[in-house]
PDB file of C-alpha atoms in Angstrom:
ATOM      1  CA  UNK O1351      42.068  52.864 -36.529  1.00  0.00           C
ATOM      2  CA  UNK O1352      40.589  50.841 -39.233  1.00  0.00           C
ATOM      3  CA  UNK O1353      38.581  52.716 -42.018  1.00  0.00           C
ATOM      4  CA  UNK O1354      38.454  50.284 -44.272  1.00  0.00           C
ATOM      5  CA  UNK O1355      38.900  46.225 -44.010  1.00  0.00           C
ATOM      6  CA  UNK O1356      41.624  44.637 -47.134  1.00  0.00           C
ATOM      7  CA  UNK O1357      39.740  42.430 -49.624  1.00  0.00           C
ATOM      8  CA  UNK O1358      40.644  38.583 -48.859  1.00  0.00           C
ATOM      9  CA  UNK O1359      43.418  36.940 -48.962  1.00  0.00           C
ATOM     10  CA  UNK O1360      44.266  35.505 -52.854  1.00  0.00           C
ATOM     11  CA  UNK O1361      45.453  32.032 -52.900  1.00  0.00           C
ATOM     12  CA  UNK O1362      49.061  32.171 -53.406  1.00  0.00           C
ATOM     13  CA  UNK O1363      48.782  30.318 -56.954  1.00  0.00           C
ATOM     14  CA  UNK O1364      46.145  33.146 -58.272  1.00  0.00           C
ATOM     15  CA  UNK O1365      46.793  34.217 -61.691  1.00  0.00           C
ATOM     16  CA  UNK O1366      46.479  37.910 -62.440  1.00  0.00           C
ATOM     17  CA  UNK O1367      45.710  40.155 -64.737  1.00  0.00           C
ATOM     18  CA  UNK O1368      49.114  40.204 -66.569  1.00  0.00           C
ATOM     19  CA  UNK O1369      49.597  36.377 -66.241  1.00  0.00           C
ATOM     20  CA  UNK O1370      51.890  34.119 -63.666  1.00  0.00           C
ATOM     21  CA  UNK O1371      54.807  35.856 -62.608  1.00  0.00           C
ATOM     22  CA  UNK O1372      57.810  35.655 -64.024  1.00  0.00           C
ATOM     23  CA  UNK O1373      60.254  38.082 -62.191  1.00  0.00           C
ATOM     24  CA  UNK O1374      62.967  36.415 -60.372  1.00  0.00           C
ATOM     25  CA  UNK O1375      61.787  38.558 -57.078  1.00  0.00           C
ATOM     26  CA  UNK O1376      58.596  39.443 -55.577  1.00  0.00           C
ATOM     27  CA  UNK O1377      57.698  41.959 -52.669  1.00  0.00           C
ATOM     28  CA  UNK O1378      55.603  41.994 -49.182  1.00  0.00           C
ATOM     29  CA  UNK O1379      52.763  43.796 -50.565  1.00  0.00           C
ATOM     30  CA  UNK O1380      49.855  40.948 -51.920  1.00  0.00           C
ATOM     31  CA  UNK O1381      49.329  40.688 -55.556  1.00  0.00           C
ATOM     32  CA  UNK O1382      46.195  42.480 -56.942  1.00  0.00           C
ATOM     33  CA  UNK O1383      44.924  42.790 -54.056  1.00  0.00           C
ATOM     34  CA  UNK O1384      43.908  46.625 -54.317  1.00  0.00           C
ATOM     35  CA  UNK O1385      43.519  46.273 -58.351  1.00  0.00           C
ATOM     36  CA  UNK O1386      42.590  43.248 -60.757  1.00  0.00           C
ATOM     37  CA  UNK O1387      45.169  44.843 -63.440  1.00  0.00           C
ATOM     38  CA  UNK O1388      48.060  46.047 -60.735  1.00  0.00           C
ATOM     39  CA  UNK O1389      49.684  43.907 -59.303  1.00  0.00           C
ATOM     40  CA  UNK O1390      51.371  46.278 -56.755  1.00  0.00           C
ATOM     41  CA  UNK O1391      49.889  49.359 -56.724  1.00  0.00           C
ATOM     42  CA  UNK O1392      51.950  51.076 -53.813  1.00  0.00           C
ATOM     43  CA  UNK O1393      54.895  49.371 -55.250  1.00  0.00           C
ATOM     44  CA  UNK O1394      53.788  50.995 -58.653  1.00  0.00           C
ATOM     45  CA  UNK O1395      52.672  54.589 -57.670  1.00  0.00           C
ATOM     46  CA  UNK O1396      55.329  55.109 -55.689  1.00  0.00           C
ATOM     47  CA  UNK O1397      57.680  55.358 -58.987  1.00  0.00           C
ATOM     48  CA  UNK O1398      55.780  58.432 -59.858  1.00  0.00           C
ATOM     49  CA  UNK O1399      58.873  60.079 -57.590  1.00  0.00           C
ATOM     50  CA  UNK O1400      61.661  59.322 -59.956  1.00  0.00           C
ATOM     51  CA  UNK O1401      59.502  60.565 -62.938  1.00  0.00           C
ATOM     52  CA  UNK O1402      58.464  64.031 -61.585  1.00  0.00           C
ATOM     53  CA  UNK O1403      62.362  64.261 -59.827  1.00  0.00           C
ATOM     54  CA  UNK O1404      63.822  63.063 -63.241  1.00  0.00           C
ATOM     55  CA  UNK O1405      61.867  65.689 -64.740  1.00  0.00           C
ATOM     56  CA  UNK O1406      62.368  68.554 -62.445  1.00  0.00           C
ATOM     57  CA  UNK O1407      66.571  67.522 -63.071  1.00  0.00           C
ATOM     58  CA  UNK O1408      65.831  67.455 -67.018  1.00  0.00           C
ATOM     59  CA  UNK O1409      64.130  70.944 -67.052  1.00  0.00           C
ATOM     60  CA  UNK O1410      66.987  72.443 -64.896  1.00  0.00           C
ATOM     61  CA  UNK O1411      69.924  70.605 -66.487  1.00  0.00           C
ATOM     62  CA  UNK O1412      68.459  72.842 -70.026  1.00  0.00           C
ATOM     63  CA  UNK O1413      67.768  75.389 -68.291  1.00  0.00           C
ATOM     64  CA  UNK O1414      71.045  75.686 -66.717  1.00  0.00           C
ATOM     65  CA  UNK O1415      72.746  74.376 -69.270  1.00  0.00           C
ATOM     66  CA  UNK O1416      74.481  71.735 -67.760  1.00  0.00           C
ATOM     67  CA  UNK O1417      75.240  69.835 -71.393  1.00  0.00           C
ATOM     68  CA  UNK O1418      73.981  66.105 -72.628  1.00  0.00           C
ATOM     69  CA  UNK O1419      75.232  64.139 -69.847  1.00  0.00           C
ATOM     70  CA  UNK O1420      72.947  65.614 -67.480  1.00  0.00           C
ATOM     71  CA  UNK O1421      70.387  65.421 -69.894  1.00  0.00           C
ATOM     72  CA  UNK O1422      71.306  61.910 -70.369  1.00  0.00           C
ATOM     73  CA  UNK O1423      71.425  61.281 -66.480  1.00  0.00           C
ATOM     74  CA  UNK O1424      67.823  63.267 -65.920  1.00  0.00           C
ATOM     75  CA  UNK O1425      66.309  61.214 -68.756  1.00  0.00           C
ATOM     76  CA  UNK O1426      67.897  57.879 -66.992  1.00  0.00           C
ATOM     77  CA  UNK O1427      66.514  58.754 -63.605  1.00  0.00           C
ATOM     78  CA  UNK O1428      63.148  58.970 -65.326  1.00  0.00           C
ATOM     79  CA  UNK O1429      63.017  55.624 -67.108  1.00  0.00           C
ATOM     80  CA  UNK O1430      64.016  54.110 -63.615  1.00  0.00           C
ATOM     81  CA  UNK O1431      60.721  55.195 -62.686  1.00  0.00           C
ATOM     82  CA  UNK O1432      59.095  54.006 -65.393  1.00  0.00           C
ATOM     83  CA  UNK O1433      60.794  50.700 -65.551  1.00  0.00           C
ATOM     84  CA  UNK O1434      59.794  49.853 -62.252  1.00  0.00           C
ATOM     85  CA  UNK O1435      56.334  51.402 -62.492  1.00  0.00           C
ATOM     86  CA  UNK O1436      55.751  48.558 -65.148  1.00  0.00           C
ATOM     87  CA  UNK O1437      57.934  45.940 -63.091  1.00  0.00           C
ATOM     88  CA  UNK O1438      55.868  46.173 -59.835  1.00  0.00           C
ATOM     89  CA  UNK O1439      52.216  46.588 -62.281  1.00  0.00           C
ATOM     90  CA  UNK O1440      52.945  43.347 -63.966  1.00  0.00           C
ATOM     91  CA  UNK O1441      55.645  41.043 -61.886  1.00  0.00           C
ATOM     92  CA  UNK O1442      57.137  40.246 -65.569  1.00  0.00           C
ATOM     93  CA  UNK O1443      60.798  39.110 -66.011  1.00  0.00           C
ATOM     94  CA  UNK O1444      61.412  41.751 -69.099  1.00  0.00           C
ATOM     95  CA  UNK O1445      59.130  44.855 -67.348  1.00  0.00           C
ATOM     96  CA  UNK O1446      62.039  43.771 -64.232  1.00  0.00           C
ATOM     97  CA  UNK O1447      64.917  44.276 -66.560  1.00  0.00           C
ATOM     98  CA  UNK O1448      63.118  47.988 -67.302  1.00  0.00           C
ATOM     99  CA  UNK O1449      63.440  48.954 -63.449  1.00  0.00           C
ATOM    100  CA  UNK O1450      67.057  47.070 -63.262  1.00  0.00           C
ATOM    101  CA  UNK O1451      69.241  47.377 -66.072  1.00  0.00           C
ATOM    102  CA  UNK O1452      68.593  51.481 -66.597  1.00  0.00           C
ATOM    103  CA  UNK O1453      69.530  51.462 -62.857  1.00  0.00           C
ATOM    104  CA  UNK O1454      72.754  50.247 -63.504  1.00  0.00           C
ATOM    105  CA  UNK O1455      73.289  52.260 -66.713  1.00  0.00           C
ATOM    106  CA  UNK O1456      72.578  55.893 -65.361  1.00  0.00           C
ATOM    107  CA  UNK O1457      74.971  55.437 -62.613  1.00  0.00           C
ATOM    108  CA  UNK O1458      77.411  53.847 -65.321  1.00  0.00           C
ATOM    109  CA  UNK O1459      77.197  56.908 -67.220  1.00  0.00           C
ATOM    110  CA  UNK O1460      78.656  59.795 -64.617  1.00  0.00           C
ATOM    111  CA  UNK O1461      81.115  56.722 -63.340  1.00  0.00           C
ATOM    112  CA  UNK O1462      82.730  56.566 -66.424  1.00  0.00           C
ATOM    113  CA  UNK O1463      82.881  60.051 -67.124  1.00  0.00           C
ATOM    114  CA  UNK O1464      84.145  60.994 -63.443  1.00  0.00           C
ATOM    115  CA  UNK O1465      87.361  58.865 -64.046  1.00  0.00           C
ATOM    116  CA  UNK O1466      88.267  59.863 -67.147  1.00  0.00           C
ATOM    117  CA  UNK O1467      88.322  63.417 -66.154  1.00  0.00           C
ATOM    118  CA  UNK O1468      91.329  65.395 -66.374  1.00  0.00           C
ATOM    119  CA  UNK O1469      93.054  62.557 -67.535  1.00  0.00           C
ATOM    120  CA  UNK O1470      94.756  62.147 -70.855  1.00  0.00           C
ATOM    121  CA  UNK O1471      93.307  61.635 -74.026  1.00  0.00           C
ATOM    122  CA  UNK O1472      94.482  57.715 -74.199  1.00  0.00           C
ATOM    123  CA  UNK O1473      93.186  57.111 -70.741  1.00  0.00           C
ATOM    124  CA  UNK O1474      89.479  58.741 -71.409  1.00  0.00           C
ATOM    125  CA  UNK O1475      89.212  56.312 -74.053  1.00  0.00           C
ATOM    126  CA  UNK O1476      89.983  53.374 -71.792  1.00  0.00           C
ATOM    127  CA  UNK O1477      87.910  54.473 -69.023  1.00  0.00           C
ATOM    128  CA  UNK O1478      84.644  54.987 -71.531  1.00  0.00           C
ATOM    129  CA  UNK O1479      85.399  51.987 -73.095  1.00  0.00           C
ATOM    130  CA  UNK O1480      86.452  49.703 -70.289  1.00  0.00           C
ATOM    131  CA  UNK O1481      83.233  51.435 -68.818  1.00  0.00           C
ATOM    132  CA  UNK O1482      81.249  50.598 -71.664  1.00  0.00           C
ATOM    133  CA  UNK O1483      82.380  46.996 -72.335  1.00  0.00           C
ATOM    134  CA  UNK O1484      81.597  46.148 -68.278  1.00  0.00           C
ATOM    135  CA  UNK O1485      78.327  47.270 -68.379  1.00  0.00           C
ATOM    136  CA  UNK O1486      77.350  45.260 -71.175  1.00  0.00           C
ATOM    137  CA  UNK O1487      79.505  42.120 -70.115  1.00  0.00           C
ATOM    138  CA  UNK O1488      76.928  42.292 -66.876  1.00  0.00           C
ATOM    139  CA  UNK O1489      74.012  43.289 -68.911  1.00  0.00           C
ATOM    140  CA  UNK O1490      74.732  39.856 -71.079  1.00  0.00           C
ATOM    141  CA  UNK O1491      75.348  37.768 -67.659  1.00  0.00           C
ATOM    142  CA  UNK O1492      72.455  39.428 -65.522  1.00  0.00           C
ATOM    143  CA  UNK O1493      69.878  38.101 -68.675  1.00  0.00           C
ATOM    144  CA  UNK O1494      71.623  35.072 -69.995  1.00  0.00           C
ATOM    145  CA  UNK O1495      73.638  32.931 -67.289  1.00  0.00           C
ATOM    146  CA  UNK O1496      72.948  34.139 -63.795  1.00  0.00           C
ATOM    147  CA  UNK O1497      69.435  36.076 -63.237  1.00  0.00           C
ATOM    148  CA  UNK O1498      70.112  36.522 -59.569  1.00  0.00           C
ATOM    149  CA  UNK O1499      69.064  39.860 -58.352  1.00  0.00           C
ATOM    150  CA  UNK O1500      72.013  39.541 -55.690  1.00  0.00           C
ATOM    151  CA  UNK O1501      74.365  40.036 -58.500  1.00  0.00           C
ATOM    152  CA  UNK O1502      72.569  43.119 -60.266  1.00  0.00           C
ATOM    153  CA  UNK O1503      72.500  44.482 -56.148  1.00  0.00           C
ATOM    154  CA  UNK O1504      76.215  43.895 -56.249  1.00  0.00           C
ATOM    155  CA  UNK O1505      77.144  45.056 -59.407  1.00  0.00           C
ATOM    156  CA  UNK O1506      75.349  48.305 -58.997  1.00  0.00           C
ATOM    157  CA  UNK O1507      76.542  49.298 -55.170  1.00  0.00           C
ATOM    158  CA  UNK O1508      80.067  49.096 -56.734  1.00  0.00           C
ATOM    159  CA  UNK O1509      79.100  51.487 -59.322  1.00  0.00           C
ATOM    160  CA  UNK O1510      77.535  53.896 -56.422  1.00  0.00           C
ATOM    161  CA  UNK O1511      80.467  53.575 -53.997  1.00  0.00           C
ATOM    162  CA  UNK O1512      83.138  53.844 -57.129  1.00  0.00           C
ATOM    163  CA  UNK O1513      81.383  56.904 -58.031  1.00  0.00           C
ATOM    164  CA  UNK O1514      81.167  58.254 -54.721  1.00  0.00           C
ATOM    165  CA  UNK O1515      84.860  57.650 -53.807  1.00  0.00           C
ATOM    166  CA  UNK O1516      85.882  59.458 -56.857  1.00  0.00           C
ATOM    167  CA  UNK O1517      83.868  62.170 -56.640  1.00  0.00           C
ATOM    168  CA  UNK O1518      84.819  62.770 -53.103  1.00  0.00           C
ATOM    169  CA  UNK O1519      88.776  62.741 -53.950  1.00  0.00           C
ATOM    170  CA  UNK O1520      87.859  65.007 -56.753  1.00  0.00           C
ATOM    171  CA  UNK O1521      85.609  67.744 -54.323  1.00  0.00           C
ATOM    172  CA  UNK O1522      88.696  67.420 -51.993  1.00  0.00           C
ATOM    173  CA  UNK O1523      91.833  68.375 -55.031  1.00  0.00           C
ATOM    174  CA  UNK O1524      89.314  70.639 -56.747  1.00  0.00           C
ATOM    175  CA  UNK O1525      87.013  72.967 -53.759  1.00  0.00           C
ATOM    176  CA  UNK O1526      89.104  74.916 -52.198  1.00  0.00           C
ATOM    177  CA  UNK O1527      86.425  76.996 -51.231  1.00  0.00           C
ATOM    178  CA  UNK O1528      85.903  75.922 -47.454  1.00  0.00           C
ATOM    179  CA  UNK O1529      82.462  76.937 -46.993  1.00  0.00           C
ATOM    180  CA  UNK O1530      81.649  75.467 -50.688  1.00  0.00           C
ATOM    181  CA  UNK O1531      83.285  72.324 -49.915  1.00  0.00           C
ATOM    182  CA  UNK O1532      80.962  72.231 -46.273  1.00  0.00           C
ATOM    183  CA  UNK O1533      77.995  73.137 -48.860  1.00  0.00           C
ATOM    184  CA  UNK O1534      79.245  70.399 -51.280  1.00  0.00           C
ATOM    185  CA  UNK O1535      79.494  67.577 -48.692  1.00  0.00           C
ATOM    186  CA  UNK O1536      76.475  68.274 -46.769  1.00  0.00           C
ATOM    187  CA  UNK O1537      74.715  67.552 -49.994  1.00  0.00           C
ATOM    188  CA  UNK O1538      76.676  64.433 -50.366  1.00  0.00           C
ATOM    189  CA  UNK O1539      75.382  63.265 -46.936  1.00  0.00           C
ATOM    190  CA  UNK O1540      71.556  64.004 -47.127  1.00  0.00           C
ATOM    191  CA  UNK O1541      71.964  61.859 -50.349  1.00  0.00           C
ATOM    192  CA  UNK O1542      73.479  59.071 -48.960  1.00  0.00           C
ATOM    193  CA  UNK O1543      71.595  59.067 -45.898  1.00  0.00           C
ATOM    194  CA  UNK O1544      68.455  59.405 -47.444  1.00  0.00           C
ATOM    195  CA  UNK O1545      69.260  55.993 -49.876  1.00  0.00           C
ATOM    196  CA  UNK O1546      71.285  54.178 -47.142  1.00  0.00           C
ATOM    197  CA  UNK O1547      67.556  54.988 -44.576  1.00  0.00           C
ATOM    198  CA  UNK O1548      65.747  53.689 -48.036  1.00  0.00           C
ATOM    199  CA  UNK O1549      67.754  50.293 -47.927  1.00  0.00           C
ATOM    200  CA  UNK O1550      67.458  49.738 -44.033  1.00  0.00           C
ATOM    201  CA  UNK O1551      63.596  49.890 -44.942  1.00  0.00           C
ATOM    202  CA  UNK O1552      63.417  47.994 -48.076  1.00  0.00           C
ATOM    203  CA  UNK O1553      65.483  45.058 -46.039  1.00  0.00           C
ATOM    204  CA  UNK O1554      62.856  45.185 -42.767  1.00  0.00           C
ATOM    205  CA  UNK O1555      60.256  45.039 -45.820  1.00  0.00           C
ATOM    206  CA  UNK O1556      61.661  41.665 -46.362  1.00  0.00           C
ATOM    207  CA  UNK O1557      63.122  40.095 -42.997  1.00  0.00           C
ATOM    208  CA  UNK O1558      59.089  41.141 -41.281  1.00  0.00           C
ATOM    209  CA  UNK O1559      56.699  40.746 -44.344  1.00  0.00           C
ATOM    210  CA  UNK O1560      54.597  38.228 -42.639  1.00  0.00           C
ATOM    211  CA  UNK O1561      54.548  40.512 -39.223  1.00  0.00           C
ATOM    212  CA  UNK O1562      54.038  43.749 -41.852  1.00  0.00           C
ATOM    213  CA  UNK O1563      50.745  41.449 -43.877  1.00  0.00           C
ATOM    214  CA  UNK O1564      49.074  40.732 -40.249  1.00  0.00           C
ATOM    215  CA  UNK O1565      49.374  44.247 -38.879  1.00  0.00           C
ATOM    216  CA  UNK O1566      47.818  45.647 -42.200  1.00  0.00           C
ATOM    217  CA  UNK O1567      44.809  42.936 -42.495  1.00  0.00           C
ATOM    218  CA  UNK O1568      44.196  43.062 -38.334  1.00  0.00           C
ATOM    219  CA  UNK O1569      44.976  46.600 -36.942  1.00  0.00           C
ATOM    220  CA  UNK O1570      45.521  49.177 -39.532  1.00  0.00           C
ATOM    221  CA  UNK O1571      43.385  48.336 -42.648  1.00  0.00           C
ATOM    222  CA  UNK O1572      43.056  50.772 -45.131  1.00  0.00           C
ATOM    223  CA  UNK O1573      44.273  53.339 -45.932  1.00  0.00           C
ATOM    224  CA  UNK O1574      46.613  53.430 -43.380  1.00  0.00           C
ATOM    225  CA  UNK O1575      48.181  50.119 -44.262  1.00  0.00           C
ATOM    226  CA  UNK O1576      49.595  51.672 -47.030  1.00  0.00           C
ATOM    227  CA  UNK O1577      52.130  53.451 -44.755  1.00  0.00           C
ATOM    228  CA  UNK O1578      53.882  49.833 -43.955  1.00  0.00           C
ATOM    229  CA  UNK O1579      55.001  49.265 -47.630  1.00  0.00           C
ATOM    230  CA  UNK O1580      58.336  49.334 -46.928  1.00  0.00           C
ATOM    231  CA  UNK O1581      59.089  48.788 -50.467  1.00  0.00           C
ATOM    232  CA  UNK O1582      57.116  51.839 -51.463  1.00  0.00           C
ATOM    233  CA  UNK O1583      59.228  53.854 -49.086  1.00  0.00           C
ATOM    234  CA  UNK O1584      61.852  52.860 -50.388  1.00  0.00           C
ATOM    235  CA  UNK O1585      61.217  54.314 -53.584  1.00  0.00           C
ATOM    236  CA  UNK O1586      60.548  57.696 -52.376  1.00  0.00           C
ATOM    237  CA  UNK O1587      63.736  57.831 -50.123  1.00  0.00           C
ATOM    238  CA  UNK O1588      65.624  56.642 -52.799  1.00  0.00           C
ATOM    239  CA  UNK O1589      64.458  59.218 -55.014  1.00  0.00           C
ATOM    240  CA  UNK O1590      65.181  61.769 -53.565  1.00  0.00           C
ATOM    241  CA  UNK O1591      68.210  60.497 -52.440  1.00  0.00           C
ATOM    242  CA  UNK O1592      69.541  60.344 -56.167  1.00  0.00           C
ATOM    243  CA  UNK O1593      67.784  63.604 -57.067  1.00  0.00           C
ATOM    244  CA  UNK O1594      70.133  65.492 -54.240  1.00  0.00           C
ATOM    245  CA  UNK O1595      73.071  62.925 -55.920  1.00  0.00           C
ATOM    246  CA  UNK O1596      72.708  64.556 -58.762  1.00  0.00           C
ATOM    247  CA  UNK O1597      72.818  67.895 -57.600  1.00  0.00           C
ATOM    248  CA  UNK O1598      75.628  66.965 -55.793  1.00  0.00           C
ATOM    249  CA  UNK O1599      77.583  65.799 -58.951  1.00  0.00           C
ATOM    250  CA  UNK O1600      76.571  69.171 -61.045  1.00  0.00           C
ATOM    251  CA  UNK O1601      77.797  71.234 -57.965  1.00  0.00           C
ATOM    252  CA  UNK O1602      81.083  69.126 -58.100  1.00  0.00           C
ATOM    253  CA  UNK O1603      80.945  69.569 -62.611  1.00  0.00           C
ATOM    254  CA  UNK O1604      81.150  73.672 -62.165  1.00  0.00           C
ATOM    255  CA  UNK O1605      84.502  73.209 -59.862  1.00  0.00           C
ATOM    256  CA  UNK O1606      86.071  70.509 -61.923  1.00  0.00           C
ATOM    257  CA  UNK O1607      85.350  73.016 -64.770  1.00  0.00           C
ATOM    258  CA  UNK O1608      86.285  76.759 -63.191  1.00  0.00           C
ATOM    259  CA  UNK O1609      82.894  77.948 -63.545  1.00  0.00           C
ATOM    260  CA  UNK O1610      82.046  77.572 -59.723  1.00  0.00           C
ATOM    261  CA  UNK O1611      81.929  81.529 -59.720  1.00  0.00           C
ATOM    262  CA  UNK O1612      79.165  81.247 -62.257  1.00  0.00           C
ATOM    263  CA  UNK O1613      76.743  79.409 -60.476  1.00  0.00           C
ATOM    264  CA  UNK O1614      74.312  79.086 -57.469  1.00  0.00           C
ATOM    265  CA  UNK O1615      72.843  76.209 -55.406  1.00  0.00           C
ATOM    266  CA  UNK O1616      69.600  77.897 -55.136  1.00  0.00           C
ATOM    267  CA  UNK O1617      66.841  76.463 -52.523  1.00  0.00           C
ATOM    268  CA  UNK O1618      62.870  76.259 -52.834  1.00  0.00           C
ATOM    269  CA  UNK O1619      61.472  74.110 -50.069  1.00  0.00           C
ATOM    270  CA  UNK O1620      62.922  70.562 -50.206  1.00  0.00           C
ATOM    271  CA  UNK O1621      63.988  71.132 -53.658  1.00  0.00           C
ATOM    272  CA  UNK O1622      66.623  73.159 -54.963  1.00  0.00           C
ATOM    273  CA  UNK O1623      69.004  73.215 -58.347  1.00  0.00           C
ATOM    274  CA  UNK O1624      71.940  74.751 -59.694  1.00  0.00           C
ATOM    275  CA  UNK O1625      71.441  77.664 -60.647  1.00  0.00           C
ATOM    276  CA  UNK O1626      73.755  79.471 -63.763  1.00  0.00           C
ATOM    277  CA  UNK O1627      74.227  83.044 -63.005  1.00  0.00           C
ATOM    278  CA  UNK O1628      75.973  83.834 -66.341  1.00  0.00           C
ATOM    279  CA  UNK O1629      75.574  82.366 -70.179  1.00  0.00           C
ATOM    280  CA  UNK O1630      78.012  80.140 -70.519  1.00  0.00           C
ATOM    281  CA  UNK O1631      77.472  75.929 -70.968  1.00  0.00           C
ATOM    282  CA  UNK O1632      79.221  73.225 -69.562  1.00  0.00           C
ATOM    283  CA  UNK O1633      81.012  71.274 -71.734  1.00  0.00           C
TER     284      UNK O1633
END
């Protein structure tokens, strides 16, 4: 099955291109192994998801005009690509606060906004600034007293799961459409599914990594070692599992809004967006 042996082994002190690492977490796949100036370059090309998703979600938020916090949100999933495209190139502690922090504030974003809605004026205040003031209390701990990546894991699955409990009591007060509520939830599902099947193989990545290294180097060389990068997949699932979040979310935005009637989830392939069948913005 081999085409193609893997260079040798580096000696676990080797000092790359971009200098000793300084990241508080490293992966399964070898350092600059494949490149002398990338450290990880499945962990790095794989990021190339959330920038082309991002961008297909920033092109059909203005399009559709779904207002600035989807443009906000589309720009946010982008950077998340980005951030980790430089994290995983260089294994440095400030290119692994790009990946992290941006992670944390693009799902802080529609969190705050979900709970304020349709609630009074006083109480959208606190929510965007209580909102506000969290995320940067983390932000200040994450860098400057506890740089576990446990706690920025943590931190950030509460956003998801606060976000997607309050989205899901909104669908069920505000959808009364029964087929458009089957439509909204199905969505809702692939999402989840898609980043909960992401996680399962980002944690084998880590339990096997020494089984993963020995199948790679001994019975599947390259290219088709590539394909055990757990990590890697777990980029791709996870794109696409917050790209059909989103769409999720701006399905949700026309109901909470009364503009359902003026919009279309509209399929190509895989991909799909909502559509806006008349001129008229979200605010």
């Amino acid at each position: 099955m081999t085409l193609f042996d893997y260079p040798p082994a580096l000696p676990h002190n080797h000092i790359g291109y971009w200098g000793p690492v300084t990241a508080t977490i490293d992966w399964c796949e070898e350092n600059y192994i494949l490149s002398p100036y990338i450290a990880e370059v499945v962990n790095s090309f794989t990021n190339f998801i959330f920038l082309l998703l991002g961008a297909h979600h920033l092109y059909s938020t203005i399009k559709n005009k779904f207002g600035y916090l989807y443009i906000f949100i589309s720009i946010g999933f982008a950077a998340v690509g980005l951030g980790s495209f430089l994290f995983h190139m260089t294994l440095l502690y400030e290119y692994q606060l790009m990946d992290e922090l941006p992670m944390v504030y693009v799902t802080a974003l529609p969190f705050g906004y979900i709970f304020a809605w349709n609630s009074s004026k006083k109480l959208k205040w606190i929510w965007g600034l209580g909102t506000f003031i969290t995320t940067l209390l983390f932000t200040y701990i994450y860098i400057f007293i506890y740089r576990n990546p446990e706690f920025h894991q943590f931190f950030y699955a509460l956003l998801n799961f606060g976000l997607i409990y309050k989205t899901f009591n909104v669908a069920n007060e505000k959808v009364t459409d029964l087929k458009a509520k089957k439509q909204i939830y199905k969505i809702l599902i692939l999402a989840f599914s898609l980043f909960a099947f992401g996680f399962l193989i980002w944690n084998l990545d880590f339990v096997f990594c020494p089984n993963l290294i020995f199948i790679r180097r001994n019975h599947l060389g390259l290219p088709f070692g590539i394909l055990t990068e757990g990590h890697g997949w777990w980029h791709i699932f996870t794109g696409f599992g917050i790209y059909y979040f989103i769409l999720y979310n701006q399905l949700l935005c026309t109901w909470m809004h009364d503009m359902q009637d003026q919009y279309e989830l509209v399929w190509f392939g895989i991909f799909a967006e909502v559509r806006l069948k008349k001129d008229k913005k979200i605010n």
